[in-house]
mmCIF file of C-alpha atoms and ligand atoms in Angstrom:
data_model
loop_
_atom_site.group_PDB
_atom_site.id
_atom_site.type_symbol
_atom_site.label_atom_id
_atom_site.label_comp_id
_atom_site.label_asym_id
_atom_site.label_seq_id
_atom_site.Cartn_x
_atom_site.Cartn_y
_atom_site.Cartn_z
ATOM 1 C CA MET I 1 112.314 65.884 -83.125
ATOM 2 C CA SER I 2 110.170 69.053 -81.799
ATOM 3 C CA GLU I 3 108.907 70.967 -85.560
ATOM 4 C CA VAL I 4 111.856 73.043 -86.465
ATOM 5 C CA ARG I 5 111.302 77.480 -85.898
ATOM 6 C CA VAL I 6 112.974 79.185 -87.287
ATOM 7 C CA GLU I 7 113.932 83.313 -86.078
ATOM 8 C CA GLU I 8 115.960 86.098 -88.211
ATOM 9 C CA SER I 9 117.633 88.625 -86.809
ATOM 10 C CA THR I 10 119.720 91.661 -87.219
ATOM 11 C CA HIS I 11 122.391 91.212 -84.205
ATOM 12 C CA LEU I 12 122.886 88.163 -81.976
ATOM 13 C CA ASP I 13 123.910 89.020 -78.580
ATOM 14 C CA ASP I 14 127.082 86.880 -76.881
ATOM 15 C CA THR I 15 125.181 83.687 -76.195
ATOM 16 C CA ASP I 16 123.821 83.015 -79.530
ATOM 17 C CA ALA I 17 127.078 84.469 -81.689
ATOM 18 C CA ALA I 18 128.933 81.819 -78.726
ATOM 19 C CA ALA I 19 125.858 78.958 -79.556
ATOM 20 C CA VAL I 20 126.316 78.913 -83.098
ATOM 21 C CA LEU I 21 129.913 79.147 -83.209
ATOM 22 C CA ALA I 22 130.491 75.765 -81.091
ATOM 23 C CA LEU I 23 127.734 74.549 -82.823
ATOM 24 C CA ALA I 24 129.649 75.367 -85.771
ATOM 25 C CA GLY I 25 132.999 73.811 -84.727
ATOM 26 C CA ARG I 26 130.576 70.609 -83.558
ATOM 27 C CA ALA I 27 129.896 69.975 -87.156
ATOM 28 C CA ALA I 28 133.656 71.335 -88.825
ATOM 29 C CA GLU I 29 134.277 68.452 -86.864
ATOM 30 C CA THR I 30 131.901 65.517 -88.673
ATOM 31 C CA ASP I 31 132.596 67.234 -92.017
ATOM 32 C CA GLY I 32 135.727 67.698 -91.997
ATOM 33 C CA VAL I 33 135.173 71.190 -93.598
ATOM 34 C CA GLY I 34 133.771 74.501 -92.077
ATOM 35 C CA ALA I 35 130.270 75.640 -92.924
ATOM 36 C CA VAL I 36 130.833 79.027 -91.620
ATOM 37 C CA SER I 37 133.411 81.326 -93.169
ATOM 38 C CA GLU I 38 135.370 84.083 -91.931
ATOM 39 C CA ALA I 39 132.864 87.048 -93.406
ATOM 40 C CA PHE I 40 130.201 85.801 -91.480
ATOM 41 C CA ARG I 41 131.963 84.476 -88.401
ATOM 42 C CA LEU I 42 133.066 88.214 -88.279
ATOM 43 C CA ALA I 43 129.026 89.041 -88.588
ATOM 44 C CA LEU I 44 128.887 86.585 -85.680
ATOM 45 C CA THR I 45 130.653 89.012 -83.014
ATOM 46 C CA SER I 46 130.790 92.778 -84.771
ATOM 47 C CA PRO I 47 127.210 92.525 -86.533
ATOM 48 C CA ARG I 48 127.106 94.000 -89.841
ATOM 49 C CA ALA I 49 123.545 95.739 -91.389
ATOM 50 C CA SER I 50 123.858 94.041 -94.345
ATOM 51 C CA VAL I 51 123.970 90.460 -92.529
ATOM 52 C CA THR I 52 120.572 88.817 -90.997
ATOM 53 C CA HIS I 53 121.321 85.336 -88.554
ATOM 54 C CA LEU I 54 118.477 82.399 -89.265
ATOM 55 C CA LEU I 55 118.469 80.303 -85.992
ATOM 56 C CA ALA I 56 116.841 77.409 -86.412
ATOM 57 C CA TYR I 57 115.539 75.546 -82.280
ATOM 58 C CA ALA I 58 113.616 72.401 -81.886
ATOM 59 C CA GLY I 59 112.351 72.903 -78.417
ATOM 60 C CA GLN I 60 113.432 74.291 -76.239
ATOM 61 C CA SER I 61 117.044 74.074 -75.990
ATOM 62 C CA GLY I 62 119.555 75.759 -77.571
ATOM 63 C CA PRO I 63 119.921 76.694 -81.423
ATOM 64 C CA VAL I 64 119.970 74.127 -83.624
ATOM 65 C CA GLY I 65 121.033 75.178 -87.196
ATOM 66 C CA TYR I 66 122.008 78.707 -88.622
ATOM 67 C CA ALA I 67 122.563 80.070 -91.471
ATOM 68 C CA ALA I 68 122.827 83.558 -92.955
ATOM 69 C CA ARG I 69 122.540 86.121 -95.399
ATOM 70 C CA ASP I 70 124.456 88.948 -96.878
ATOM 71 C CA GLY I 71 122.975 92.216 -98.750
ATOM 72 C CA ALA I 72 124.378 90.527 -102.139
ATOM 73 C CA GLY I 73 122.246 87.798 -101.162
ATOM 74 C CA SER I 74 124.839 84.878 -100.154
ATOM 75 C CA ALA I 75 124.109 82.635 -97.728
ATOM 76 C CA GLU I 76 125.567 79.512 -96.021
ATOM 77 C CA LEU I 77 124.148 77.175 -93.536
ATOM 78 C CA VAL I 78 124.291 74.636 -91.172
ATOM 79 C CA VAL I 79 123.066 71.794 -88.870
ATOM 80 C CA ASP I 80 123.990 70.596 -85.410
ATOM 81 C CA PRO I 81 125.050 66.914 -86.534
ATOM 82 C CA ALA I 82 123.037 65.359 -83.534
ATOM 83 C CA SER I 83 120.094 67.277 -85.344
ATOM 84 C CA ARG I 84 120.433 66.453 -88.981
ATOM 85 C CA ARG I 85 117.488 64.665 -90.916
ATOM 86 C CA HIS I 86 115.297 66.191 -89.215
ATOM 87 C CA GLY I 87 113.794 68.855 -91.578
ATOM 88 C CA VAL I 88 115.983 71.247 -90.240
ATOM 89 C CA GLY I 89 118.101 72.108 -93.016
ATOM 90 C CA ARG I 90 115.050 72.201 -95.051
ATOM 91 C CA ALA I 91 113.307 74.737 -93.122
ATOM 92 C CA LEU I 92 116.751 77.014 -92.590
ATOM 93 C CA LEU I 93 116.945 77.264 -96.477
ATOM 94 C CA ARG I 94 113.352 77.943 -97.080
ATOM 95 C CA ALA I 95 113.197 80.776 -94.820
ATOM 96 C CA LEU I 96 117.275 82.134 -97.338
ATOM 97 C CA LEU I 97 115.181 82.209 -100.169
ATOM 98 C CA ASP I 98 112.289 83.261 -98.951
ATOM 99 C CA GLY I 99 114.581 86.477 -97.364
ATOM 100 C CA GLY I 100 116.715 87.160 -101.050
ATOM 101 C CA ALA I 101 119.130 84.602 -100.469
ATOM 102 C CA THR I 102 120.621 84.111 -104.025
ATOM 103 C CA GLY I 103 123.276 81.508 -103.283
ATOM 104 C CA VAL I 104 124.118 79.586 -100.763
ATOM 105 C CA TRP I 105 127.052 78.067 -100.249
ATOM 106 C CA ALA I 106 127.896 74.484 -100.061
ATOM 107 C CA HIS I 107 131.804 74.274 -98.518
ATOM 108 C CA GLY I 108 133.341 71.183 -99.126
ATOM 109 C CA ASP I 109 130.426 69.648 -101.960
ATOM 110 C CA LEU I 110 129.263 67.690 -99.103
ATOM 111 C CA PRO I 111 126.443 65.163 -100.431
ATOM 112 C CA ALA I 112 124.216 65.852 -97.874
ATOM 113 C CA ALA I 113 124.074 69.574 -99.387
ATOM 114 C CA ARG I 114 124.093 69.050 -103.123
ATOM 115 C CA ALA I 115 120.963 66.564 -102.250
ATOM 116 C CA LEU I 116 119.111 69.320 -99.978
ATOM 117 C CA ALA I 117 119.461 71.799 -102.607
ATOM 118 C CA ALA I 118 118.636 69.594 -105.395
ATOM 119 C CA SER I 119 115.394 68.109 -103.662
ATOM 120 C CA GLU I 120 114.352 72.601 -103.553
ATOM 121 C CA GLY I 121 115.103 73.104 -107.049
ATOM 122 C CA LEU I 122 118.823 74.460 -106.327
ATOM 123 C CA VAL I 123 121.487 74.256 -109.313
ATOM 124 C CA PRO I 124 125.070 74.918 -107.945
ATOM 125 C CA THR I 125 125.618 78.507 -110.243
ATOM 126 C CA ARG I 126 128.991 78.907 -108.711
ATOM 127 C CA GLU I 127 132.385 77.234 -108.071
ATOM 128 C CA LEU I 128 135.768 77.693 -105.729
ATOM 129 C CA HIS I 129 138.213 75.431 -105.793
ATOM 130 C CA HIS I 130 140.311 75.229 -102.600
ATOM 131 C CA MET I 131 143.892 74.242 -103.876
ATOM 132 C CA SER I 132 147.340 73.650 -102.040
ATOM 133 C CA ARG I 133 150.737 72.568 -102.060
ATOM 134 C CA ALA I 134 153.813 71.904 -100.591
ATOM 135 C CA LEU I 135 156.449 74.821 -99.814
ATOM 136 C CA SER I 136 160.481 73.592 -99.604
ATOM 137 C CA ALA I 137 163.227 75.472 -98.112
ATOM 138 C CA ALA I 138 163.316 76.002 -102.234
ATOM 139 C CA ASP I 139 160.929 78.553 -102.284
ATOM 140 C CA ARG I 140 162.201 81.043 -99.614
ATOM 141 C CA GLU I 141 163.839 83.030 -103.016
ATOM 142 C CA ASP I 142 162.363 86.476 -103.417
ATOM 143 C CA PRO I 143 161.654 85.798 -107.599
ATOM 144 C CA PRO I 144 162.742 88.812 -109.392
ATOM 145 C CA LEU I 145 159.920 91.275 -110.846
ATOM 146 C CA PRO I 146 159.447 92.149 -114.053
ATOM 147 C CA GLU I 147 161.853 95.484 -114.519
ATOM 148 C CA GLY I 148 160.438 98.904 -112.947
ATOM 149 C CA PHE I 149 158.417 97.363 -109.950
ATOM 150 C CA SER I 150 159.062 97.496 -106.655
ATOM 151 C CA VAL I 151 158.204 95.511 -104.064
ATOM 152 C CA ARG I 152 157.380 96.653 -99.686
ATOM 153 C CA PRO I 153 154.593 95.563 -97.037
ATOM 154 C CA PHE I 154 151.807 97.352 -96.090
ATOM 155 C CA GLU I 155 151.890 100.115 -93.848
ATOM 156 C CA PRO I 156 149.110 100.205 -91.666
ATOM 157 C CA GLY I 157 147.671 103.902 -92.627
ATOM 158 C CA ARG I 158 149.187 105.108 -95.212
ATOM 159 C CA ASP I 159 148.495 102.178 -97.594
ATOM 160 C CA GLU I 160 143.935 101.393 -96.916
ATOM 161 C CA GLN I 161 142.714 103.630 -99.489
ATOM 162 C CA ALA I 162 145.369 103.025 -102.331
ATOM 163 C CA TRP I 163 144.819 99.780 -101.509
ATOM 164 C CA LEU I 164 141.751 99.848 -101.214
ATOM 165 C CA GLU I 165 141.181 100.874 -104.847
ATOM 166 C CA VAL I 166 143.369 98.638 -106.588
ATOM 167 C CA ASN I 167 141.359 95.211 -105.103
ATOM 168 C CA GLY I 168 138.236 97.056 -105.733
ATOM 169 C CA LEU I 169 139.510 97.426 -110.331
ATOM 170 C CA ALA I 170 141.646 94.375 -109.517
ATOM 171 C CA PHE I 171 137.685 92.345 -108.543
ATOM 172 C CA ALA I 172 135.436 94.530 -110.470
ATOM 173 C CA SER I 173 133.486 91.710 -111.148
ATOM 174 C CA HIS I 174 133.627 89.793 -108.174
ATOM 175 C CA PRO I 175 130.916 90.284 -105.873
ATOM 176 C CA GLU I 176 132.843 89.427 -102.142
ATOM 177 C CA GLN I 177 136.464 90.929 -102.428
ATOM 178 C CA GLY I 178 135.583 93.525 -104.751
ATOM 179 C CA SER I 179 133.232 95.168 -102.444
ATOM 180 C CA LEU I 180 135.381 95.056 -99.780
ATOM 181 C CA THR I 181 135.549 98.846 -97.434
ATOM 182 C CA LEU I 182 137.417 100.057 -95.511
ATOM 183 C CA GLU I 183 135.521 98.624 -92.042
ATOM 184 C CA ASP I 184 136.546 95.198 -93.710
ATOM 185 C CA LEU I 185 139.743 96.174 -93.901
ATOM 186 C CA ARG I 186 140.005 97.356 -90.228
ATOM 187 C CA ASP I 187 137.972 93.622 -89.287
ATOM 188 C CA ARG I 188 140.214 92.337 -90.478
ATOM 189 C CA MET I 189 143.341 93.999 -89.605
ATOM 190 C CA GLY I 190 142.618 93.876 -86.017
ATOM 191 C CA GLN I 191 142.997 90.120 -86.745
ATOM 192 C CA ASP I 192 145.136 88.112 -84.823
ATOM 193 C CA TRP I 193 146.890 86.529 -88.089
ATOM 194 C CA PHE I 194 147.541 90.037 -89.302
ATOM 195 C CA ASP I 195 151.245 90.401 -90.182
ATOM 196 C CA PRO I 196 151.845 93.995 -92.373
ATOM 197 C CA ALA I 197 155.211 92.595 -92.925
ATOM 198 C CA GLY I 198 153.417 89.505 -95.240
ATOM 199 C CA PHE I 199 150.372 91.582 -97.090
ATOM 200 C CA LEU I 200 152.576 93.045 -100.062
ATOM 201 C CA LEU I 201 152.711 96.312 -102.850
ATOM 202 C CA VAL I 202 154.139 96.049 -105.781
ATOM 203 C CA GLU I 203 154.947 99.816 -106.857
ATOM 204 C CA ASP I 204 155.474 101.557 -110.677
ATOM 205 C CA THR I 205 158.389 102.806 -109.493
ATOM 206 C CA THR I 206 158.332 104.107 -112.755
ATOM 207 C CA VAL I 207 155.858 107.173 -111.889
ATOM 208 C CA SER I 208 156.552 108.711 -108.816
ATOM 209 C CA ASP I 209 153.968 112.039 -107.555
ATOM 210 C CA GLU I 210 155.112 115.187 -105.832
ATOM 211 C CA ASP I 211 155.864 113.291 -102.478
ATOM 212 C CA GLY I 212 157.658 110.112 -103.958
ATOM 213 C CA THR I 213 154.954 108.156 -103.756
ATOM 214 C CA HIS I 214 154.914 104.864 -105.913
ATOM 215 C CA PRO I 215 151.342 104.255 -107.885
ATOM 216 C CA LEU I 216 150.145 100.465 -106.535
ATOM 217 C CA ALA I 217 151.038 97.350 -109.374
ATOM 218 C CA ALA I 218 149.748 94.632 -107.100
ATOM 219 C CA PHE I 219 149.122 92.910 -103.789
ATOM 220 C CA HIS I 220 149.603 89.822 -102.399
ATOM 221 C CA TRP I 221 147.984 89.655 -98.690
ATOM 222 C CA THR I 222 149.222 86.341 -97.207
ATOM 223 C CA LYS I 223 147.666 85.508 -94.195
ATOM 224 C CA ARG I 224 148.970 83.123 -91.939
ATOM 225 C CA GLU I 225 146.913 81.376 -88.494
ATOM 226 C CA PRO I 226 149.520 80.034 -85.543
ATOM 227 C CA GLY I 227 150.708 76.676 -84.756
ATOM 228 C CA THR I 228 147.047 75.554 -86.923
ATOM 229 C CA ARG I 229 148.745 72.390 -88.155
ATOM 230 C CA PRO I 230 151.913 70.617 -86.185
ATOM 231 C CA ARG I 231 153.652 69.596 -88.870
ATOM 232 C CA PRO I 232 154.725 65.727 -88.233
ATOM 233 C CA GLY I 233 158.615 65.412 -86.914
ATOM 234 C CA PRO I 234 160.488 67.854 -84.545
ATOM 235 C CA ALA I 235 161.132 71.137 -85.568
ATOM 236 C CA ARG I 236 163.480 72.716 -87.424
ATOM 237 C CA ASP I 237 165.922 75.768 -85.614
ATOM 238 C CA GLY I 238 165.226 78.752 -86.521
ATOM 239 C CA ASP I 239 161.808 77.657 -88.371
ATOM 240 C CA GLU I 240 159.548 79.732 -85.847
ATOM 241 C CA GLY I 241 156.170 78.923 -86.435
ATOM 242 C CA ALA I 242 157.284 75.366 -88.729
ATOM 243 C CA GLY I 243 154.147 73.251 -89.155
ATOM 244 C CA THR I 244 152.101 75.796 -89.699
ATOM 245 C CA SER I 245 150.273 76.054 -93.119
ATOM 246 C CA GLY I 246 149.991 79.459 -95.012
ATOM 247 C CA GLU I 247 147.261 81.243 -97.259
ATOM 248 C CA VAL I 248 147.950 82.858 -100.545
ATOM 249 C CA TYR I 249 144.322 85.322 -99.087
ATOM 250 C CA VAL I 250 144.342 88.574 -101.668
ATOM 251 C CA VAL I 251 146.407 89.061 -105.100
ATOM 252 C CA GLY I 252 145.319 91.123 -107.348
ATOM 253 C CA VAL I 253 146.971 92.817 -110.554
ATOM 254 C CA HIS I 254 145.768 97.158 -111.385
ATOM 255 C CA PRO I 255 143.430 96.346 -114.695
ATOM 256 C CA ALA I 256 145.926 98.940 -116.228
ATOM 257 C CA TYR I 257 149.004 96.369 -115.471
ATOM 258 C CA GLN I 258 147.705 92.508 -115.707
ATOM 259 C CA GLY I 259 149.308 90.763 -118.962
ATOM 260 C CA ARG I 260 152.866 92.031 -118.032
ATOM 261 C CA GLY I 261 153.530 89.418 -116.343
ATOM 262 C CA LEU I 262 153.423 90.093 -113.017
ATOM 263 C CA ALA I 263 150.936 87.060 -111.860
ATOM 264 C CA GLY I 264 153.653 84.749 -111.636
ATOM 265 C CA PRO I 265 156.393 86.053 -109.909
ATOM 266 C CA LEU I 266 153.385 87.722 -107.212
ATOM 267 C CA THR I 267 152.234 84.266 -106.347
ATOM 268 C CA GLN I 268 155.936 83.700 -105.718
ATOM 269 C CA LEU I 269 156.816 87.097 -103.324
ATOM 270 C CA GLY I 270 153.770 85.460 -101.394
ATOM 271 C CA THR I 271 155.328 81.978 -100.690
ATOM 272 C CA ALA I 272 158.155 82.858 -100.419
ATOM 273 C CA HIS I 273 157.493 85.145 -96.978
ATOM 274 C CA LEU I 274 155.866 82.239 -96.268
ATOM 275 C CA ALA I 275 158.759 79.327 -97.021
ATOM 276 C CA ARG I 276 160.317 81.995 -95.172
ATOM 277 C CA GLN I 277 158.188 82.202 -92.642
ATOM 278 C CA GLY I 278 158.300 78.506 -91.194
ATOM 279 C CA ALA I 279 154.934 77.570 -93.413
ATOM 280 C CA ASP I 280 155.441 73.711 -95.070
ATOM 281 C CA THR I 281 152.077 74.211 -97.174
ATOM 282 C CA VAL I 282 150.490 77.311 -98.669
ATOM 283 C CA GLU I 283 146.465 76.965 -99.469
ATOM 284 C CA LEU I 284 144.913 79.454 -101.940
ATOM 285 C CA TYR I 285 140.767 79.724 -103.552
ATOM 286 C CA VAL I 286 140.461 80.263 -106.252
ATOM 287 C CA ASP I 287 137.248 80.617 -108.857
ATOM 288 C CA GLY I 288 136.250 78.378 -111.475
ATOM 289 C CA ASP I 289 135.087 81.032 -113.615
ATOM 290 C CA ASN I 290 138.670 82.499 -113.834
ATOM 291 C CA PRO I 291 141.263 80.170 -115.694
ATOM 292 C CA ARG I 292 143.516 82.848 -116.536
ATOM 293 C CA ALA I 293 144.241 82.145 -112.416
ATOM 294 C CA LEU I 294 143.821 78.540 -112.339
ATOM 295 C CA ALA I 295 146.789 78.188 -114.842
ATOM 296 C CA THR I 296 148.983 80.536 -112.904
ATOM 297 C CA TYR I 297 148.105 78.381 -109.851
ATOM 298 C CA ARG I 298 148.040 74.984 -111.274
ATOM 299 C CA ARG I 299 152.411 76.027 -112.906
ATOM 300 C CA GLN I 300 153.303 76.984 -109.992
ATOM 301 C CA GLY I 301 152.821 72.668 -108.187
ATOM 302 C CA PHE I 302 149.055 74.005 -106.853
ATOM 303 C CA GLU I 303 146.487 71.328 -106.817
ATOM 304 C CA ASP I 304 143.089 71.085 -105.975
ATOM 305 C CA ALA I 305 142.144 70.295 -101.716
ATOM 306 C CA THR I 306 138.369 70.736 -101.385
ATOM 307 C CA LEU I 307 135.928 72.191 -103.966
ATOM 308 C CA HIS I 308 133.257 74.660 -102.713
ATOM 309 C CA VAL I 309 129.686 75.066 -104.733
ATOM 310 C CA VAL I 310 126.694 77.521 -104.226
ATOM 311 C CA HIS I 311 123.638 76.847 -104.910
ATOM 312 C CA GLY I 312 121.020 78.960 -106.487
ATOM 313 C CA ARG I 313 117.791 79.295 -108.500
ATOM 314 C CA PRO I 314 118.500 77.683 -112.764
ATOM 315 C CA PRO I 315 118.618 80.843 -115.030
ATOM 316 C CA ALA I 316 115.319 81.512 -116.834
ATOM 317 C CA PRO I 317 115.366 79.344 -119.747
HETATM 318 C C1 COA X 401 123.289 70.269 -96.163
HETATM 319 C C2 COA X 401 122.954 69.803 -94.728
HETATM 320 C C3 COA X 401 122.305 71.157 -93.963
HETATM 321 C C4 COA X 401 121.396 69.266 -94.653
HETATM 322 O O1 COA X 401 120.876 69.714 -93.520
HETATM 323 P P1 COA X 401 119.580 68.648 -91.948
HETATM 324 O O2 COA X 401 119.060 69.662 -91.954
HETATM 325 O O3 COA X 401 120.010 67.197 -92.236
HETATM 326 O O4 COA X 401 118.116 68.570 -93.938
HETATM 327 P P2 COA X 401 117.432 68.247 -93.811
HETATM 328 O O5 COA X 401 116.562 67.005 -92.682
HETATM 329 O O6 COA X 401 115.832 69.543 -93.573
HETATM 330 O O7 COA X 401 116.809 67.235 -95.368
HETATM 331 C C5 COA X 401 116.041 68.161 -96.262
HETATM 332 C C6 COA X 401 116.434 66.646 -97.480
HETATM 333 O O8 COA X 401 117.671 66.841 -98.431
HETATM 334 C C7 COA X 401 118.182 65.770 -98.339
HETATM 335 N N1 COA X 401 119.167 65.202 -97.488
HETATM 336 C C8 COA X 401 119.607 66.323 -96.552
HETATM 337 N N2 COA X 401 120.904 65.051 -96.015
HETATM 338 C C9 COA X 401 120.715 64.274 -96.618
HETATM 339 C C10 COA X 401 122.514 63.441 -96.716
HETATM 340 N N3 COA X 401 123.062 63.005 -95.759
HETATM 341 N N4 COA X 401 122.134 62.034 -97.306
HETATM 342 C C11 COA X 401 121.136 62.055 -98.302
HETATM 343 N N5 COA X 401 120.423 63.242 -99.173
HETATM 344 C C12 COA X 401 120.143 64.239 -98.260
HETATM 345 C C13 COA X 401 117.293 64.870 -98.532
HETATM 346 O O9 COA X 401 116.387 64.958 -99.937
HETATM 347 C C14 COA X 401 116.362 65.565 -97.048
HETATM 348 O O10 COA X 401 114.943 65.302 -97.225
HETATM 349 P P3 COA X 401 114.670 63.905 -96.993
HETATM 350 O O11 COA X 401 115.606 63.580 -95.274
HETATM 351 O O12 COA X 401 112.884 64.184 -96.494
HETATM 352 O O13 COA X 401 115.480 62.417 -96.836
HETATM 353 C C15 COA X 401 123.197 69.665 -93.035
HETATM 354 O O14 COA X 401 123.846 68.484 -93.190
HETATM 355 C C16 COA X 401 124.412 71.166 -92.842
HETATM 356 O O15 COA X 401 124.700 71.309 -91.984
HETATM 357 N N6 COA X 401 125.192 70.537 -93.918
HETATM 358 C C17 COA X 401 127.222 70.994 -93.251
HETATM 359 C C18 COA X 401 127.110 71.974 -94.129
HETATM 360 C C19 COA X 401 126.534 72.740 -95.646
HETATM 361 O O16 COA X 401 127.018 71.814 -95.808
HETATM 362 N N7 COA X 401 125.850 73.513 -96.106
HETATM 363 C C20 COA X 401 125.404 74.031 -97.371
HETATM 364 C C21 COA X 401 123.437 73.507 -97.564
HETATM 365 S S1 COA X 401 123.645 73.776 -99.229
#
């Protein structure tokens, strides 16, 4: 293979964006897990000043590898399965680190990623657990909420600012989720899967301002990609979209309302919504350093499915 060349840019044209998506698709098929997560995938077609794209070439053909880095130093990288073990991954990883990346995601914690990262002196610095559990008819019922709280769906045009505020406070120490902006929220609201009926807001009904608005105490945003995973066997009547998997996309509790028994029922509100929509499995992502959330989900029957690891420089001694 010819010498590897890495080109950086903050904007990809349509041809490059399509080539990267195709490459990432081939890799996901080979690896059994996607290497490019949602935030970076959105930045391929809707440019973000904070995201730098790195395309690796070997010879005259299209890209053989892709990497991206955001303003916070988070990065991802993927090499076309047909071009692996020729130094493309190492060249991209070095370019990412030289450009200021502090953490590189290895989705699925694959042996090749572990070996590459270790060979460049990196160590695991963060673990993200992908958990899942099966849903049954018994999950369709909404749980009772603690006294003084009620639930309603997100209303586009009305709830954005309140949600951004609670999200920022609930995820103050979470690198990606806590820094979501109105633009990021609108990007997600513009996706095919977005459904306000599955974006549940829990309000404190014991307090209201002069126009009758209650403070937002917590939220459970569910996500359901239509038609992703057909369930074996015949479809059940009335189960529109049966056989798909749903996701606990983001669950957050305002810090002032933490420790008041909301986490369990809040999780069940979302899983009940997904079950009623016909989803037969529910999945979620949770940080390894969030033992309270891990415990909440394990108590509700979630089990580990895949591990995602961030590799970075070892902390200074
Ligand atoms: C991980 C990945 C990027 C490696 O890309 P690559 O172009 O094949 O890597 P390189 O050829 O530059 O390999 C560099 C070194 O990594 C290690 N390595 C890479 N693949 C390996 C494998 N399958 N088994 C063992 N070691 C491996 C070796 O030390 C290798 O050096 P060597 O070939 O001189 O022995 C690629 O497998 C991939 O795209 N995986 C899916 C996405 C992913 O996991 N990304 C996260 C990266 S941290």
